[in-house]
GROMACS .gro file of C-alpha atoms in nm:
model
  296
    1UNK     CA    1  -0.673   9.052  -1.025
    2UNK     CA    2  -0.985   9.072  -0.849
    3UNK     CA    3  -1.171   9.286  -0.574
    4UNK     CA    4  -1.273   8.994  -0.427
    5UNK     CA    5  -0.913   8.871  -0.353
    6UNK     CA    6  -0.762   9.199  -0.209
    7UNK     CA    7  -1.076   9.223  -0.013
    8UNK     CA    8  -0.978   8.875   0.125
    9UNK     CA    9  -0.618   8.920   0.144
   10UNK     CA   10  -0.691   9.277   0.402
   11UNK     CA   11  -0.922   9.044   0.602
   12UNK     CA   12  -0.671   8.771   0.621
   13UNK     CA   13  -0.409   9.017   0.737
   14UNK     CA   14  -0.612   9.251   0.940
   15UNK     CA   15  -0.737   8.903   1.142
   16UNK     CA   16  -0.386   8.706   1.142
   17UNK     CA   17  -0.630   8.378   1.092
   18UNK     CA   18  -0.765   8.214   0.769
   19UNK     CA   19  -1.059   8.131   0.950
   20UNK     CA   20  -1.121   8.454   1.117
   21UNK     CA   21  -1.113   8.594   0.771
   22UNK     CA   22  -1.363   8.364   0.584
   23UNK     CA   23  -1.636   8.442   0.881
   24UNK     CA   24  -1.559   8.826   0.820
   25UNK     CA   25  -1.620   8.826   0.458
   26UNK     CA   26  -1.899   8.560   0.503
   27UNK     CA   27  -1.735   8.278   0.272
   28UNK     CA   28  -1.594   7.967   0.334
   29UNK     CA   29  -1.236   7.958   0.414
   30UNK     CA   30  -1.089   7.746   0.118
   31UNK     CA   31  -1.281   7.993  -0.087
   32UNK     CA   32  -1.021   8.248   0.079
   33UNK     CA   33  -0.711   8.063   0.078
   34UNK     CA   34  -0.769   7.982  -0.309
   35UNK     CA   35  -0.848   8.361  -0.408
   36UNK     CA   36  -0.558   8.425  -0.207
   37UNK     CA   37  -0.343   8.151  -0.379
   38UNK     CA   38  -0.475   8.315  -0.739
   39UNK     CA   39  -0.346   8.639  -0.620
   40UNK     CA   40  -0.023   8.525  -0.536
   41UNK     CA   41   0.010   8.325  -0.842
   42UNK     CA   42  -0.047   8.640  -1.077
   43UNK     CA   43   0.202   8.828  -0.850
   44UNK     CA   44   0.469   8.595  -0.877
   45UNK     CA   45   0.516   8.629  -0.498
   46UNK     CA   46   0.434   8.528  -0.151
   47UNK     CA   47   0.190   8.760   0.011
   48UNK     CA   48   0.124   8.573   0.354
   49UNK     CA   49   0.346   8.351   0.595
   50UNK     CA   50   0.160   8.117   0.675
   51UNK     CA   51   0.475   7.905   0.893
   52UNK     CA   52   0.352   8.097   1.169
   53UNK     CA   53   0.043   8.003   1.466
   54UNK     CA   54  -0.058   8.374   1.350
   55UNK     CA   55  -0.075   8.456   0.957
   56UNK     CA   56   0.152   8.755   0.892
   57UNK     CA   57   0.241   8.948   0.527
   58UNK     CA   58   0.535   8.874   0.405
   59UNK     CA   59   0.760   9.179   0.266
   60UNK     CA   60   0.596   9.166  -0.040
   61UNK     CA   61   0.265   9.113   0.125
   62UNK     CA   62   0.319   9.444   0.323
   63UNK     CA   63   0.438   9.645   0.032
   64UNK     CA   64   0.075   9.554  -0.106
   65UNK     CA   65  -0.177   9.600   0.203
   66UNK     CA   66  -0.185   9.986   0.160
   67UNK     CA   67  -0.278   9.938  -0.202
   68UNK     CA   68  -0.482   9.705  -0.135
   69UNK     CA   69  -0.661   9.883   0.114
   70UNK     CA   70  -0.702  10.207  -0.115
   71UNK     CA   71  -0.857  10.010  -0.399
   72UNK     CA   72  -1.110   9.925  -0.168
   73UNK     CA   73  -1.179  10.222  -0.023
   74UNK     CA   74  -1.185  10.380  -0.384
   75UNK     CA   75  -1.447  10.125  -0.459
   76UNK     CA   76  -1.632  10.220  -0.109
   77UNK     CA   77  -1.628  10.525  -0.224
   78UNK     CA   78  -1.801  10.485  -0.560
   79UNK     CA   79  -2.096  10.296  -0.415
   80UNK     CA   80  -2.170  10.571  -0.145
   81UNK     CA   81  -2.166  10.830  -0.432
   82UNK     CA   82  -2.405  10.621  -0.661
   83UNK     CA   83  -2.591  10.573  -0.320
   84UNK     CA   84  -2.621  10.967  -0.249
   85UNK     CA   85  -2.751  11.042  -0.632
   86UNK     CA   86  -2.989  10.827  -0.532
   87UNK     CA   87  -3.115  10.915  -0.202
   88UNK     CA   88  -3.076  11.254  -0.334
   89UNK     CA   89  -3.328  11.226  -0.594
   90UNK     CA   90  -3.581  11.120  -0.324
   91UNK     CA   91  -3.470  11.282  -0.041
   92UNK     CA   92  -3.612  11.517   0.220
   93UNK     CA   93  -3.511  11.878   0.297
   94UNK     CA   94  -3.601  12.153   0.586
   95UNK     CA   95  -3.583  12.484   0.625
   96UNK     CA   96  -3.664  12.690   0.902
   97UNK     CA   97  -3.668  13.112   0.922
   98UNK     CA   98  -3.734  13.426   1.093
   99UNK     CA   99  -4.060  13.589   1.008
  100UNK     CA  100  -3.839  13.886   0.804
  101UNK     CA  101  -3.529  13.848   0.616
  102UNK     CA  102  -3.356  14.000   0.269
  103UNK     CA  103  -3.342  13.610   0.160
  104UNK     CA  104  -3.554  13.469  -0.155
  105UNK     CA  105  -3.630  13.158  -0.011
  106UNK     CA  106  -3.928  13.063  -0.240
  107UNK     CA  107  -3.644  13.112  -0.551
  108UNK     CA  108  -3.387  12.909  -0.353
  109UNK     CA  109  -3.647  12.625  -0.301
  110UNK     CA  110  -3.812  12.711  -0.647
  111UNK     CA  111  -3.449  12.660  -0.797
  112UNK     CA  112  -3.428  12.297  -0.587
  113UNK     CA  113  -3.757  12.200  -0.665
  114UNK     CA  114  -3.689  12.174  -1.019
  115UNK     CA  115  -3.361  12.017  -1.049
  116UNK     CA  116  -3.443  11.781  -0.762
  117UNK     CA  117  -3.825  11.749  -0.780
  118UNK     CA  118  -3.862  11.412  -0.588
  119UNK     CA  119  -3.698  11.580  -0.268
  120UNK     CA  120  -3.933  11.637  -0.023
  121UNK     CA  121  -3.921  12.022   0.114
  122UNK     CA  122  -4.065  12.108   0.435
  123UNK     CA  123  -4.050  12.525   0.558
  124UNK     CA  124  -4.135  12.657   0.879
  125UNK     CA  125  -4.133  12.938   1.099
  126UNK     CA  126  -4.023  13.052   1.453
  127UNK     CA  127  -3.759  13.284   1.633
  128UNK     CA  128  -3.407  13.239   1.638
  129UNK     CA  129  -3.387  13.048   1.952
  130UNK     CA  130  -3.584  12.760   1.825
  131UNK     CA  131  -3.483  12.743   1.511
  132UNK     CA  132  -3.116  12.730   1.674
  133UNK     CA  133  -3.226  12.452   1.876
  134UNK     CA  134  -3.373  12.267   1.577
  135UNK     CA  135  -3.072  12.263   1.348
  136UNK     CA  136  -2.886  12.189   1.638
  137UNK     CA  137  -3.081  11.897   1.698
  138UNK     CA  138  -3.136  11.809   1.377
  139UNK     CA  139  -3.496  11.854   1.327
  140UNK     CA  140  -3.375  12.140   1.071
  141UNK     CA  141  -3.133  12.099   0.827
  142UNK     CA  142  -3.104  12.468   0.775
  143UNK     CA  143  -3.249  12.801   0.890
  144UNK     CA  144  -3.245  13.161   0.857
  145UNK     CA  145  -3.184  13.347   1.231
  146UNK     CA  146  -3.104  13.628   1.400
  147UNK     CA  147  -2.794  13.628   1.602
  148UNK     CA  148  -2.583  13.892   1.790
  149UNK     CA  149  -2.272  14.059   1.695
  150UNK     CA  150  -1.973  13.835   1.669
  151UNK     CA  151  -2.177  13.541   1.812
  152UNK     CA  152  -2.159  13.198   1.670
  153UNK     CA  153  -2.427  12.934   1.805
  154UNK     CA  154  -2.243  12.653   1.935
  155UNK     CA  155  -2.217  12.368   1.740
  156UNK     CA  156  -2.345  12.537   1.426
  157UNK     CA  157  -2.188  12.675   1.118
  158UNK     CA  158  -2.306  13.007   0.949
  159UNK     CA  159  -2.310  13.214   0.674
  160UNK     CA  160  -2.366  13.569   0.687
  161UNK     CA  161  -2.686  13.730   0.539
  162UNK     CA  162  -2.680  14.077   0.727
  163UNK     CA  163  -2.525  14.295   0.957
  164UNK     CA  164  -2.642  14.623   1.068
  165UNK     CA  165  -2.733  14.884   1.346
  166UNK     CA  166  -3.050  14.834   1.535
  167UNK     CA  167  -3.228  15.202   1.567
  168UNK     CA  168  -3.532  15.325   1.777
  169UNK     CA  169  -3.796  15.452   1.557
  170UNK     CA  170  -4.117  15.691   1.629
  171UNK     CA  171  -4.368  15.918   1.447
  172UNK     CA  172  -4.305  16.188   1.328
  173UNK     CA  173  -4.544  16.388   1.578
  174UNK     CA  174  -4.373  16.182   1.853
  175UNK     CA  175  -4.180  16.403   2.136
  176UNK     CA  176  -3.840  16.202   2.034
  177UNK     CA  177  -3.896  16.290   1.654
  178UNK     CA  178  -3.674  16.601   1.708
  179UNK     CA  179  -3.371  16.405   1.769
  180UNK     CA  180  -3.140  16.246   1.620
  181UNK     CA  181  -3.007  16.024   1.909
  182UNK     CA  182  -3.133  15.841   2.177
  183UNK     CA  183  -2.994  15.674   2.480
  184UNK     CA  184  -3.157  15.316   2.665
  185UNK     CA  185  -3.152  15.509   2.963
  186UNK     CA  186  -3.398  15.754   2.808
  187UNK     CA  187  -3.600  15.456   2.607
  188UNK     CA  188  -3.708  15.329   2.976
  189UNK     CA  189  -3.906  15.622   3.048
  190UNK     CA  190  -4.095  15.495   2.683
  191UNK     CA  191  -4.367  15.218   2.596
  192UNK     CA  192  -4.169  15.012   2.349
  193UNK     CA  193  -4.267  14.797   2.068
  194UNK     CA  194  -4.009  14.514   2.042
  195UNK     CA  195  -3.987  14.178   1.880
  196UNK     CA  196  -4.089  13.864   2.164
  197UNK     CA  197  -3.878  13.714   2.395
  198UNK     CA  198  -3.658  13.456   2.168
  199UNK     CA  199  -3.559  13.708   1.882
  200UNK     CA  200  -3.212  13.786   1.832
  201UNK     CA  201  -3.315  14.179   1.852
  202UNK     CA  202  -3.474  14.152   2.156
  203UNK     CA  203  -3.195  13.993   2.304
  204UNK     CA  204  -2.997  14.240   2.201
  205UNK     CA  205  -3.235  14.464   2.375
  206UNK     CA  206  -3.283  14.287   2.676
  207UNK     CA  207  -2.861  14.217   2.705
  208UNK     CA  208  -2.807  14.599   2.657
  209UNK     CA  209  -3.034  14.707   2.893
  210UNK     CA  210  -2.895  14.484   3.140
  211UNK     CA  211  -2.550  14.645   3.100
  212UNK     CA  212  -2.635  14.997   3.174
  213UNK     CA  213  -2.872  14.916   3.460
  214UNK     CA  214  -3.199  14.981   3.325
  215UNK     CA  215  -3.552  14.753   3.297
  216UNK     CA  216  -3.702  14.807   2.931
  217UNK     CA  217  -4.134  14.910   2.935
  218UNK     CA  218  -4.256  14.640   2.689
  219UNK     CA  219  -4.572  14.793   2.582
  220UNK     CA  220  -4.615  14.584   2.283
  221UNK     CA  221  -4.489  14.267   2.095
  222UNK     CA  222  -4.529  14.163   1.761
  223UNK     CA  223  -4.361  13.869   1.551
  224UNK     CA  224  -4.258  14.051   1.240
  225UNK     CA  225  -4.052  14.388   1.174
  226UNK     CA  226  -4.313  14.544   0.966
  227UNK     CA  227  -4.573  14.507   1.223
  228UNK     CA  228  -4.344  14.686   1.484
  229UNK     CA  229  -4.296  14.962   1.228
  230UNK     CA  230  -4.685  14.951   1.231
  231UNK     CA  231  -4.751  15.010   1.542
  232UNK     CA  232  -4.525  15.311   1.589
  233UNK     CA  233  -4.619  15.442   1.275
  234UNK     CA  234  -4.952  15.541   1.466
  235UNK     CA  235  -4.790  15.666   1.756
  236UNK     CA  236  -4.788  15.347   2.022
  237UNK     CA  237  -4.457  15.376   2.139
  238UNK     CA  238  -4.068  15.364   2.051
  239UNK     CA  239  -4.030  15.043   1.787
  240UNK     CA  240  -3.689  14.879   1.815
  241UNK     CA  241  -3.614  14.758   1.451
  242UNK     CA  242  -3.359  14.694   1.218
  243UNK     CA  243  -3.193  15.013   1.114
  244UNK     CA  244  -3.247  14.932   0.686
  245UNK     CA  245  -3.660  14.921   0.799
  246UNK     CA  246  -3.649  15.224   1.068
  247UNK     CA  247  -3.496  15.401   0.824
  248UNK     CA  248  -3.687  15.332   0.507
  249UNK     CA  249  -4.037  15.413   0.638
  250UNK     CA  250  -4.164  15.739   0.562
  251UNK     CA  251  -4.380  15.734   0.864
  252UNK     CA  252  -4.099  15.670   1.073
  253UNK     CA  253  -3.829  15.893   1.257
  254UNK     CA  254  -3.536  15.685   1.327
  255UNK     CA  255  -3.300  15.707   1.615
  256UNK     CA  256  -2.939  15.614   1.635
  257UNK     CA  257  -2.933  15.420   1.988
  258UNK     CA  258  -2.657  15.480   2.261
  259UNK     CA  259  -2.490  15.250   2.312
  260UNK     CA  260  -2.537  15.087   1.948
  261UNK     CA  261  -2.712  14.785   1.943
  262UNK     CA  262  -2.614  14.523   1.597
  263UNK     CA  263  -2.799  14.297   1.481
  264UNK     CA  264  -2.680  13.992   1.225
  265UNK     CA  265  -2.957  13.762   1.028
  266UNK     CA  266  -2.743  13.441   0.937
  267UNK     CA  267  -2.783  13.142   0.761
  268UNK     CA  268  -2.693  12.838   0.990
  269UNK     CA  269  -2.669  12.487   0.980
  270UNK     CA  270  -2.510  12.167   1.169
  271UNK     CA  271  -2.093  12.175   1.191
  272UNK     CA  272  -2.094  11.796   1.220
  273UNK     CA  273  -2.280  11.501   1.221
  274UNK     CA  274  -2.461  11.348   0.972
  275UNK     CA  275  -2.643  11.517   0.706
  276UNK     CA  276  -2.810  11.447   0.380
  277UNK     CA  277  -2.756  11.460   0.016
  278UNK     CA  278  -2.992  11.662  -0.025
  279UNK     CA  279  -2.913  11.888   0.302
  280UNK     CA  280  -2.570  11.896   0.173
  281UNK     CA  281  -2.689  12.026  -0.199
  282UNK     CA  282  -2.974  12.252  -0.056
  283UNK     CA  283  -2.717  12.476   0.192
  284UNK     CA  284  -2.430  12.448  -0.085
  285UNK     CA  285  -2.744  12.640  -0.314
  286UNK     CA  286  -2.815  12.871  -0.050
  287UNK     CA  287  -2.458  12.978   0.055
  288UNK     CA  288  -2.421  13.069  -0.326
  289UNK     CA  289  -2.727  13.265  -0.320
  290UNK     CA  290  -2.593  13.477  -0.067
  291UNK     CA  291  -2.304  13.506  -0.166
  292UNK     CA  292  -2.399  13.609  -0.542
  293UNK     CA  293  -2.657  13.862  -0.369
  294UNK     CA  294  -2.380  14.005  -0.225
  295UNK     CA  295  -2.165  14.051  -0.485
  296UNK     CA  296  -1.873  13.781  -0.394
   0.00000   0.00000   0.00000
């Protein structure tokens, strides 16, 4: 028994027409009715009536189709996984990320780099609404953003990297440093020093204020969480940061905000569509990083 004749044997019952069938497999049609004639031989039994205008299986014929059909497909299915080694091997990967994250992204790509070394990798920055829009679009294959609490960009699948408060933080010789609390309604009074427009934090920010009826004094912007702490640090307003930074600066006095603001960094990629070996290994690697960083 050969591939060849269950291949042509599907094709003649799929099309009800010898000649229908040799164009679809691209041979000549006594090439298919002698295959076909082989097969039946070897199976001692009639696979096709062929008494009919239209060529239909015969009992036998039917119990044989699915079979048939699954050999093929098996055999479909080892050429697309030779196929994938190999595009995998030279491949192309990319990343995108926040400016500030708990992630070791030069070991996860260090890590892929030497087991796949022909893969291209390409890494690039930009807030969390672009890098949504690029995964989503498939410019990225992955990426590292900032999201709100319970929110899920649509379209996209994640994985969970952190999720904590979002504080205030001053100097210490700042009026608010004597406190352990403060409210938004209080922070408009203040200059504030807040990620740009396109962060998840800031959107946070901006949604929150929003809600309890008050416009947010945007005295300074800067693209990373350090340089926010920065800033405050020497006594330029009320930085809005993550709480694990505004709290782990000894030139900072962290707040607790009212009403509490949360903040979640997540790793995200595509839910559907088409992806690549490679973008299939590299986010399989990266979901295991977290995970092991996190003690799963």
């Amino acid at each position: 028994m050969e591939l060849r004749q269950l291949e042509y044997f599907v094709a003649v019952v799929e099309e009800a027409n010898f000649t229908r069938a040799a164009q679809r497999v691209h041979v000549a049609q006594p090439a298919v009715s002698a295959q076909i004639g082989r097969l039946e031989r070897e199976l001692g039994q009639r696979l096709l009536d062929r008494s009919r205008r239209e060529v239909r299986p015969t009992a036998a014929g039917a119990a044989v189709l699915p079979y048939a059909k699954a050999a093929l497909a098996a055999v479909d299915d080892v050429r697309l996984a030779v196929d994938e080694l190999s595009r995998l091997v030279r491949g192309t990967v990319t990343i995108g990320t926040v400016t500030a994250h708990p992630v070791d992204v030069p070991g996860l790509l260090a890590e892929f780099h030497a087991e796949y070394p022909n893969v291209e990798i390409t890494l690039s920055t930009a807030n969390s609404d672009e890098l949504i829009e690029a995964v989503r679009g498939g410019d990225l294959d992955v990426a590292i953003v900032s999201v709100g609490p319970g929110e899920q960009p649509a379209g996209l699948d994640i994985e969970v990297v952190t999720d904590e408060p979002v504080d205030a933080a001053v100097s210490p010789a700042d009026e608010l440093a004597g406190h352990a609390t403060v409210s938004l309604a209080q922070l408009a009074r203040r200059p504030l020093i807040t990620l740009p427009v396109g962060t998840g934090i800031r959107r946070q920010l901006d949604q929150a204020c929003a809600a309890v009826g008050v416009s947010p004094r945007i005295a300074f912007e800067a693209s990373t969480p350090q340089a926010l702490a920065e800033l405050a640090e020497r006594g330029l307003g009320v930085a809005i940061l993550p709480r694990s930074m505004a709290r782990g600066r000894p030139g900072l006095h962290p707040l607790r905000l009212t009403p509490e603001l949360r903040g979640r960094l997540v790793l995200a990629w595509r839910a559907s569509g088409p992806r690549s070996p490679a973008a299939r290994v590299l986010v399989d690697r990266a979901r295991e990083l977290l995970r092991v960083g996190a003690g799963a």
